[in-house]
Coordinates of C-alpha atoms in Angstrom, one line a residue:
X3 CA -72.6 -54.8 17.4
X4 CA -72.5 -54.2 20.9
X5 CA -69.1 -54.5 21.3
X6 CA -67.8 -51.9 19.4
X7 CA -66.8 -48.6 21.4
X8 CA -67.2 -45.1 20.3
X9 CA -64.3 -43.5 18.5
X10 CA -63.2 -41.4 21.9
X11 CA -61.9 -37.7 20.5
X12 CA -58.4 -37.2 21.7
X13 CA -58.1 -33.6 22.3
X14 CA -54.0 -32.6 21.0
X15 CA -52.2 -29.7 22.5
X16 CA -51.5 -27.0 20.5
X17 CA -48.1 -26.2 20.0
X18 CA -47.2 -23.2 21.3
X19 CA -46.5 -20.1 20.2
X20 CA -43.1 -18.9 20.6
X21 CA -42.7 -15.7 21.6
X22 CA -41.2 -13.1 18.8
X23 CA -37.8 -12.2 18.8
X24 CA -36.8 -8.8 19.6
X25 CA -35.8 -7.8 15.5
X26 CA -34.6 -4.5 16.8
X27 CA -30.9 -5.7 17.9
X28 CA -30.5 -8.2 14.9
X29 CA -29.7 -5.7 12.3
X30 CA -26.9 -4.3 14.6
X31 CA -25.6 -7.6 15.8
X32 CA -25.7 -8.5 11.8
X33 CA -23.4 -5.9 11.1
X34 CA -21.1 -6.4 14.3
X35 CA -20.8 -10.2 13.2
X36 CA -20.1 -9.7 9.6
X37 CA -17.4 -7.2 11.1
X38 CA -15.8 -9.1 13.3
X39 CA -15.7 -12.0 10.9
X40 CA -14.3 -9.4 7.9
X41 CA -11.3 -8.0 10.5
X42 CA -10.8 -11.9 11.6
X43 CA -11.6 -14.0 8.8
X44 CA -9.9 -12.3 5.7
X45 CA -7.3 -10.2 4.8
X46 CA -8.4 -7.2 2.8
X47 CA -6.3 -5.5 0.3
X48 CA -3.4 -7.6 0.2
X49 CA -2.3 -6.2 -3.3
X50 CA -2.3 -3.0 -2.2
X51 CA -0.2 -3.3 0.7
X52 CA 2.1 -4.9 -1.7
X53 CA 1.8 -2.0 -3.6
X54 CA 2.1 0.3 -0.9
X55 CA 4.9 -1.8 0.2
X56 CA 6.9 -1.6 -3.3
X57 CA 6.1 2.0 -3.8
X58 CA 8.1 2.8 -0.4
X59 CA 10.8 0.6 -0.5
X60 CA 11.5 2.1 -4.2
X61 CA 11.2 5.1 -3.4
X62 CA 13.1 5.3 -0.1
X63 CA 15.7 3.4 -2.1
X64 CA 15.3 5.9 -4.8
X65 CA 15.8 8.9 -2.1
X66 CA 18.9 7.3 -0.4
X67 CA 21.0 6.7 -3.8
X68 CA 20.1 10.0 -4.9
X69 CA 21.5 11.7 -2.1
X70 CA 24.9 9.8 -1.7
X71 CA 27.0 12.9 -2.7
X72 CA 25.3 15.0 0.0
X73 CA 24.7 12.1 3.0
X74 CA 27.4 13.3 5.3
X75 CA 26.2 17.0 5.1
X76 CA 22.3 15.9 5.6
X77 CA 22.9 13.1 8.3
X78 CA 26.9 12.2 8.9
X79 CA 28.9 14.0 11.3
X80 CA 29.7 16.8 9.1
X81 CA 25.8 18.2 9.1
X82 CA 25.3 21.5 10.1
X83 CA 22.5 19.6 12.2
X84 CA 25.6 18.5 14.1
X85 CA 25.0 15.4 16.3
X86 CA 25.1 17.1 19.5
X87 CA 22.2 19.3 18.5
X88 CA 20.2 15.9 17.2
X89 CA 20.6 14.7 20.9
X90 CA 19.3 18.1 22.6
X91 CA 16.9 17.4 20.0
X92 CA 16.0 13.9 21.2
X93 CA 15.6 15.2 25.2
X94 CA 13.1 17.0 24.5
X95 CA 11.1 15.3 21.9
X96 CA 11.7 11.8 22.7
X97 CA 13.0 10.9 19.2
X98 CA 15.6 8.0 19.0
X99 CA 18.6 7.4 15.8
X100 CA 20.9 4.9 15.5
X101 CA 23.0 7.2 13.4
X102 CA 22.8 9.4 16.7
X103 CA 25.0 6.2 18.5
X104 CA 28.3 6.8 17.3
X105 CA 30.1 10.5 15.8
X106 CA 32.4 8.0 13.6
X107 CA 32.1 8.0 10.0
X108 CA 33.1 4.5 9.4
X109 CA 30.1 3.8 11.8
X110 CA 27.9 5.9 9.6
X111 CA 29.1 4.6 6.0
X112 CA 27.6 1.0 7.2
X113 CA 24.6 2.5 8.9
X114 CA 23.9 4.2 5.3
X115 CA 24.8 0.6 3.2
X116 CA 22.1 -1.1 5.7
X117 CA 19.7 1.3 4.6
X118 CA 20.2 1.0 1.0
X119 CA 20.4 -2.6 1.2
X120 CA 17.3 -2.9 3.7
X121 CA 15.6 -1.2 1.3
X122 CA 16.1 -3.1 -0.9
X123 CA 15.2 -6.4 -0.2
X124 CA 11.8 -4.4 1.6
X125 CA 10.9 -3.4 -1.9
X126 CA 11.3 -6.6 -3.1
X127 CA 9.8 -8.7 -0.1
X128 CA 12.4 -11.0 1.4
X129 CA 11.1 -12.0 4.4
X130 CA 9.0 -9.1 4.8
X131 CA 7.7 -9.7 8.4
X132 CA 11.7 -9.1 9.9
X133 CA 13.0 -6.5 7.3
X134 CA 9.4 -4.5 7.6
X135 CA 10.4 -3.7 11.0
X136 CA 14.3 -3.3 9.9
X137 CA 13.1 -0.7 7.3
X138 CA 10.7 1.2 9.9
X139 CA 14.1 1.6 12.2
X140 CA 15.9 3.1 9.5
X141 CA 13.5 5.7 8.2
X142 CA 12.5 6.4 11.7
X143 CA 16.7 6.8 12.2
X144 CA 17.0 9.0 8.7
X145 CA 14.0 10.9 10.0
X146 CA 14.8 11.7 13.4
X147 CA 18.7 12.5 12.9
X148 CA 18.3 15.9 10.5
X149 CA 14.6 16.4 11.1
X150 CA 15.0 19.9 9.5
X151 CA 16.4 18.8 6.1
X152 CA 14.4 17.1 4.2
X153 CA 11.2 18.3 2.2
X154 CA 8.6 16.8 4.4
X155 CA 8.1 14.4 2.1
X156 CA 9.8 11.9 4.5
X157 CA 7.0 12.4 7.2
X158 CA 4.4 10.6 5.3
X159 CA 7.1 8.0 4.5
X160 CA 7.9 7.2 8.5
X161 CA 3.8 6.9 9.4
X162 CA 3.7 4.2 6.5
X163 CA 6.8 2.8 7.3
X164 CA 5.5 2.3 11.1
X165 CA 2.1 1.4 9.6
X166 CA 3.5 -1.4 7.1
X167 CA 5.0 -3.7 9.9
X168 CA 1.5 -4.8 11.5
X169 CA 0.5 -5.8 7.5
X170 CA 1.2 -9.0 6.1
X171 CA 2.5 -6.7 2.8
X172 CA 4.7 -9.8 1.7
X173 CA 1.9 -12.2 0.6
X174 CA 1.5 -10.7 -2.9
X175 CA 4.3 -9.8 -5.3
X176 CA 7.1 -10.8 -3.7
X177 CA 10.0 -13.2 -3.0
X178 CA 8.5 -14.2 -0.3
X179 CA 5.3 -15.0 -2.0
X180 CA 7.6 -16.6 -5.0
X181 CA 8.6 -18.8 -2.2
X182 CA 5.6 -20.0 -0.7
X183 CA 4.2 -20.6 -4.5
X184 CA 7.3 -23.2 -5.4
X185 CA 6.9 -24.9 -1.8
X186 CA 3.1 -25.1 -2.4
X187 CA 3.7 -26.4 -5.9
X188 CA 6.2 -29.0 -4.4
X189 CA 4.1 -30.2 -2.5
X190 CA 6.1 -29.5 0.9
X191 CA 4.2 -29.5 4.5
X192 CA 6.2 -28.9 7.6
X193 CA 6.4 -31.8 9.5
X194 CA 4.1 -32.5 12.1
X195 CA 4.5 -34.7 15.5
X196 CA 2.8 -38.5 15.6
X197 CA 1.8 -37.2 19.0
X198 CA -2.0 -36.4 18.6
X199 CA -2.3 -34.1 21.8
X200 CA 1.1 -32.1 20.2
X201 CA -0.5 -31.9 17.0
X202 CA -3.6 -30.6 18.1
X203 CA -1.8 -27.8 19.8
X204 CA 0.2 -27.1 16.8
X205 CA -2.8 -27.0 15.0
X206 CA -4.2 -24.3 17.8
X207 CA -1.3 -22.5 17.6
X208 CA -1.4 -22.4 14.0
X209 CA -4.8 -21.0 13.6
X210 CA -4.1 -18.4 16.4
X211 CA -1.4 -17.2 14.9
X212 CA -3.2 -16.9 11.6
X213 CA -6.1 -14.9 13.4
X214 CA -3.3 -12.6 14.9
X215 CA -1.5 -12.0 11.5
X216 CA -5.2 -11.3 9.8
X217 CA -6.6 -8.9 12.4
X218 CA -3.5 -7.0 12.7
X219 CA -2.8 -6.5 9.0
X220 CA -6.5 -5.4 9.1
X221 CA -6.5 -2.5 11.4
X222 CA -2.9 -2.1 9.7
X223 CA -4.9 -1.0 6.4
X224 CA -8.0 0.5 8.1
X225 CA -5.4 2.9 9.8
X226 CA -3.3 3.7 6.8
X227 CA -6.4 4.7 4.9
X228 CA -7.9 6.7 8.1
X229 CA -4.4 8.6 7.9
X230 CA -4.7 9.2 4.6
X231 CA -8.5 10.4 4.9
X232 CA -7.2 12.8 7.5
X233 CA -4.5 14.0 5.8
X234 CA -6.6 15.6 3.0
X235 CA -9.7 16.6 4.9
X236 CA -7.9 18.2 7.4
X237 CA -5.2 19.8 4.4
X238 CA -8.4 21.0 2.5
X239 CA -10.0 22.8 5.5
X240 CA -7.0 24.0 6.3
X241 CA -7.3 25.7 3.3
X242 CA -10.4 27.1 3.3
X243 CA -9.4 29.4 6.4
X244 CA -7.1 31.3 4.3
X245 CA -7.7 34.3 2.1
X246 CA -5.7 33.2 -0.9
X247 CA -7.2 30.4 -1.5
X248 CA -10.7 31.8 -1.1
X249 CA -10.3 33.9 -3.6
X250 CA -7.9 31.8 -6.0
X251 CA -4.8 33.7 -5.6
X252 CA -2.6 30.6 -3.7
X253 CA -1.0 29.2 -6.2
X254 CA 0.4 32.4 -8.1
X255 CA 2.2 33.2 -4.7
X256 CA 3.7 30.0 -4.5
X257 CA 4.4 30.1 -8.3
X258 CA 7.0 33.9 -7.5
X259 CA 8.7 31.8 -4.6
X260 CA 12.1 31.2 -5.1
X261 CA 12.6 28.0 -3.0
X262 CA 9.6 26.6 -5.0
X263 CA 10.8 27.3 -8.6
X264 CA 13.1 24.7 -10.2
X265 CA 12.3 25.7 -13.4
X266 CA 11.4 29.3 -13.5
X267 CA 10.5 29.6 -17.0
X268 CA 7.8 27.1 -16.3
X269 CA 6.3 28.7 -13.3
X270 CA 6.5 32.1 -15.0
X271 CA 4.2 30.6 -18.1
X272 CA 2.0 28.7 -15.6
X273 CA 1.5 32.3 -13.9
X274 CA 0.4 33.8 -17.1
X275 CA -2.7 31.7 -16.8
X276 CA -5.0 33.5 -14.2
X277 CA -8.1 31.6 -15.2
X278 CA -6.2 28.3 -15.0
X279 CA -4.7 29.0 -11.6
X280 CA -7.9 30.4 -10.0
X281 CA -9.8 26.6 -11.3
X282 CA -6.9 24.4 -10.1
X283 CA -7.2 26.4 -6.5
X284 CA -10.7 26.1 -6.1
X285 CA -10.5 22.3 -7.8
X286 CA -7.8 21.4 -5.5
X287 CA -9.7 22.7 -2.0
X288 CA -12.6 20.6 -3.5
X289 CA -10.9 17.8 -3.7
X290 CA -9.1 17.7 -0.3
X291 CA -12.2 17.8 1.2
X292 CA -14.4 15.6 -0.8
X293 CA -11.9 12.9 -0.5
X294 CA -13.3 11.0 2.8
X295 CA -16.6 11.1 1.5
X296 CA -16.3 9.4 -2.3
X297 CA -14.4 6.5 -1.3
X298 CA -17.5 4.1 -1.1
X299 CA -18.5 5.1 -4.9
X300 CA -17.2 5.0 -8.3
X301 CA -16.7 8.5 -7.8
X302 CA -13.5 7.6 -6.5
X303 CA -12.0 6.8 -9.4
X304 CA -12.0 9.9 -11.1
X305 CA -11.3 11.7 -8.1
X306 CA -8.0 9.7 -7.7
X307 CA -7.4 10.5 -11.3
X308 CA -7.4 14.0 -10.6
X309 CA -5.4 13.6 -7.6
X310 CA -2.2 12.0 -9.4
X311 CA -2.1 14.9 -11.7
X312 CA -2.5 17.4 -8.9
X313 CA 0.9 15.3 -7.3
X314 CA 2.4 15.4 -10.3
X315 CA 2.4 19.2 -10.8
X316 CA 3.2 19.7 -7.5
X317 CA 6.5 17.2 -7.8
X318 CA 7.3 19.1 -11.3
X319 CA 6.3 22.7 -10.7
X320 CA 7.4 23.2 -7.2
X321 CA 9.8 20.6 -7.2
X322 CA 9.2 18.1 -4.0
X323 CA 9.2 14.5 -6.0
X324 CA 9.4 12.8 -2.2
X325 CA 6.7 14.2 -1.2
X326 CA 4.8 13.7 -4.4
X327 CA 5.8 10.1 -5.0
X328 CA 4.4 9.2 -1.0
X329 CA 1.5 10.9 -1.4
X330 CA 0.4 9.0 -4.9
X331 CA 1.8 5.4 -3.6
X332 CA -0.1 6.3 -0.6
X333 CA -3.4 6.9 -2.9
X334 CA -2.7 3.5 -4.1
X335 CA -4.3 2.1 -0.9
X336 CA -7.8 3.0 -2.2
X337 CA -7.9 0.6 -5.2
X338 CA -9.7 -2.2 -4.5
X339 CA -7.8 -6.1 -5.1
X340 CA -10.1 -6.1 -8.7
X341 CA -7.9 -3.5 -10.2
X342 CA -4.8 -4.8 -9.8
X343 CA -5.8 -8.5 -10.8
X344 CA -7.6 -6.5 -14.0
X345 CA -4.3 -5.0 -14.3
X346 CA -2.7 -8.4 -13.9
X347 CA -4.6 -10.0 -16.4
X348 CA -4.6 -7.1 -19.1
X349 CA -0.9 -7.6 -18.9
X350 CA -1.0 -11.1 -19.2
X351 CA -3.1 -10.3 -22.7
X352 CA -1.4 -7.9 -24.4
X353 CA 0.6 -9.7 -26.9
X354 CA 4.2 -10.1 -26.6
X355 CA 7.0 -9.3 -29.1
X356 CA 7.3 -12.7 -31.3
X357 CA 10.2 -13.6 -33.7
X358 CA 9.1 -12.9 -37.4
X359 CA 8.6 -15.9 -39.4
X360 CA 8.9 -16.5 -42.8
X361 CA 5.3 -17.3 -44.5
X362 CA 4.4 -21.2 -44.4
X363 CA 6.2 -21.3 -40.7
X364 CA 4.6 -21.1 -37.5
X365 CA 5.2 -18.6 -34.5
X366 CA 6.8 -21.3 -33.1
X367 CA 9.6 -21.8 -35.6
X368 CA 8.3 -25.6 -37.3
X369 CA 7.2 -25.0 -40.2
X370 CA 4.0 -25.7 -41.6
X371 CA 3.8 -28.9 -43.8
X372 CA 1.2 -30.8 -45.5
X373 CA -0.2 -33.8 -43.7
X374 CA 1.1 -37.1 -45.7
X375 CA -0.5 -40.0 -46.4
X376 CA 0.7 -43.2 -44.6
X377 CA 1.5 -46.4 -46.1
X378 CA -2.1 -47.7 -46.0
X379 CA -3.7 -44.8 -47.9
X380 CA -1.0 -45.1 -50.2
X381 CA -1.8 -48.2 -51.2
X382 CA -5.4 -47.4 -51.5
X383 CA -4.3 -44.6 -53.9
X384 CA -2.5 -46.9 -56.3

């Protein structure tokens, strides 16, 4: 008809094209987000700073106990390091020591309880946050007051000590974590205001301080393992400067050292062994150095492996346990959370000591009888 109209062509825009996103910076600012959120987000490592934080506490504890008979002539006031020496000491180096306040002895028998007793309770994590910072002043005191008599071993100790108060090394096995585990199975909540502007800004505060407590005991465990990561590199090219140890020779001369021989009997049979010593010097340079570079494989394992029996020898053969017993604790910080919950649970599966029972009992004690029929099946039986 003529009334009908032409379909009229409506012309639609094209959408447009956006324009392509630079992809160059997106890899970069991937990795920059994915760090920020790991330093901010979660802690890492958490049972190995409990570790780390059990391993020094027992051994300081070990260390302090040991040397009872012999505190007053390493730190009291009857060291040949005599306090007035410790202070010229402290001019010039900077070093402070709360032994270093008072020359009394009374005054030092309680400093030295407070360090057995802090400890302690560090080992065993009573609230960690306070008595980490409490156990830092006292090995930094011990340290400072008779620099020059102790093994060295103590060195590695202090940087760990000073380390361990910006980690939160109380939130896996310890009394502290006991704690919060019974108040969580409780079901206790601190109490919060009615006030919803007060609450908010609890709730602020809250997270902020969470945040804090997470990024510091990050960089807390990123710097004990780049201390540790420096400590052998620099040890093993230290080592490949000198003659000896190029040509294998080190470790018989420190064998035939006096100050180095508790048992002489042992050395001298280890120093019958020149193949063996000239492998164990070359292996132990190789190790030193490899270290940084294996700790993003599997490769670590064995390498830590080899590295604890290296410790060993050198706490046995030369006799320095302190220094032995820090460095293998500190080792400890390179085992990922997996081991130790695989450790957990392997523990939890090996079968535990059980009363014997006489046959037809249960482990239990009840013994095993019979089901019997009830009254209604008896009947049926008749």
């Amino acid at each position: 008809m003529g009334t009908e109209q032409e379909p009229v062509a409506v012309s639609v825009p094209r959408p447009r094209s956006r324009p392509r996103e630079r992809t160059d910076s997106s890899p970069l600012r991937h990795r920059a987000g994915a760090l920020s959120a790991t330093l901010a987000e979660r802690p890492v490592s958490l049972y190995a700073a409990a570790v780390l934080r059990i391993g020094y506490g027992l051994l300081y504890l070990v260390f302090l106990l040991r040397e009872i008979p012999h505190r007053d002539e390493i730190w009291g006031p009857g060291s040949a390091w005599t306090p007035e020496l410790a202070k010229q000491l402290f001019d010039q180096t900077g070093w402070v020591s709360i032994l270093a306040l008072s020359d009394s002895r009374a005054y030092f028998e309680v400093c030295y309880a407070v360090a057995v007793v802090t400890s302690a309770l560090f080992m065993l994590g009573w609230r960690t946050r306070a008595v980490s910072v409490l156990f830092a002043v006292v090995v930094a005191s011990f340290h400072a007051r008779s620099i020059f008599m102790t093994d060295g071993g103590d060195n590695l100790i202090l940087l760990m000590a000073l380390y361990l108060v910006l980690t939160a090394c109380g939130r896996r096995w310890s009394l502290d974590a006991r704690r919060a585990r019974l108040r969580a199975t409780r079901g206790r909540a601190p109490k919060r205001s009615a006030d919803s502007y007060g609450t908010g800004y609890a709730s602020q505060l809250a997270d902020a301080r969470r945040t804090l407590a997470t990024v510091l005991h990050n960089c807390g465990m990123f710097v004990i393992a780049a201390q540790i990561c420096v400590l052998y590199g620099s040890a093993g090219l230290y080592k490949v400067q000198g003659a000896t140890w190029g040509n294998g020779t080190a470790l018989h001369y420190v064998l035939n050292l006096d100050l180095f021989r508790p048992w002489p009997a042992l050395s001298h049979m280890a120093d019958g062994h020149m193949m063996l010593i000239a492998i164990v010097s070359y292996l132990t340079v190789l190790l030193q150095v490899a270290f940084p570079f294996v700790l993003f494989g599997r490769l670590k394992y064995p390498v830590l492996a080899m590295l604890l029996g290296m410790h060993v020898g050198i706490g046995v053969m030369m006799g320095l346990p302190l220094f032995s017993g820090a460095m293998i604790i500190a080792d400890a910080a390179f085992l990922p959370d997996r081991f130790y919950l695989s450790l957990g649970n392997l523990w939890r599966r090996t079968p535990r000591p059980t009363e014997t029972t006489e046959p037809g009992s249960s482990g239990e004690g009840t013994p095993m009888v019979p089901p019997q029929p009830g009254p209604a099946v008896a009947q049926r039986t008749r």
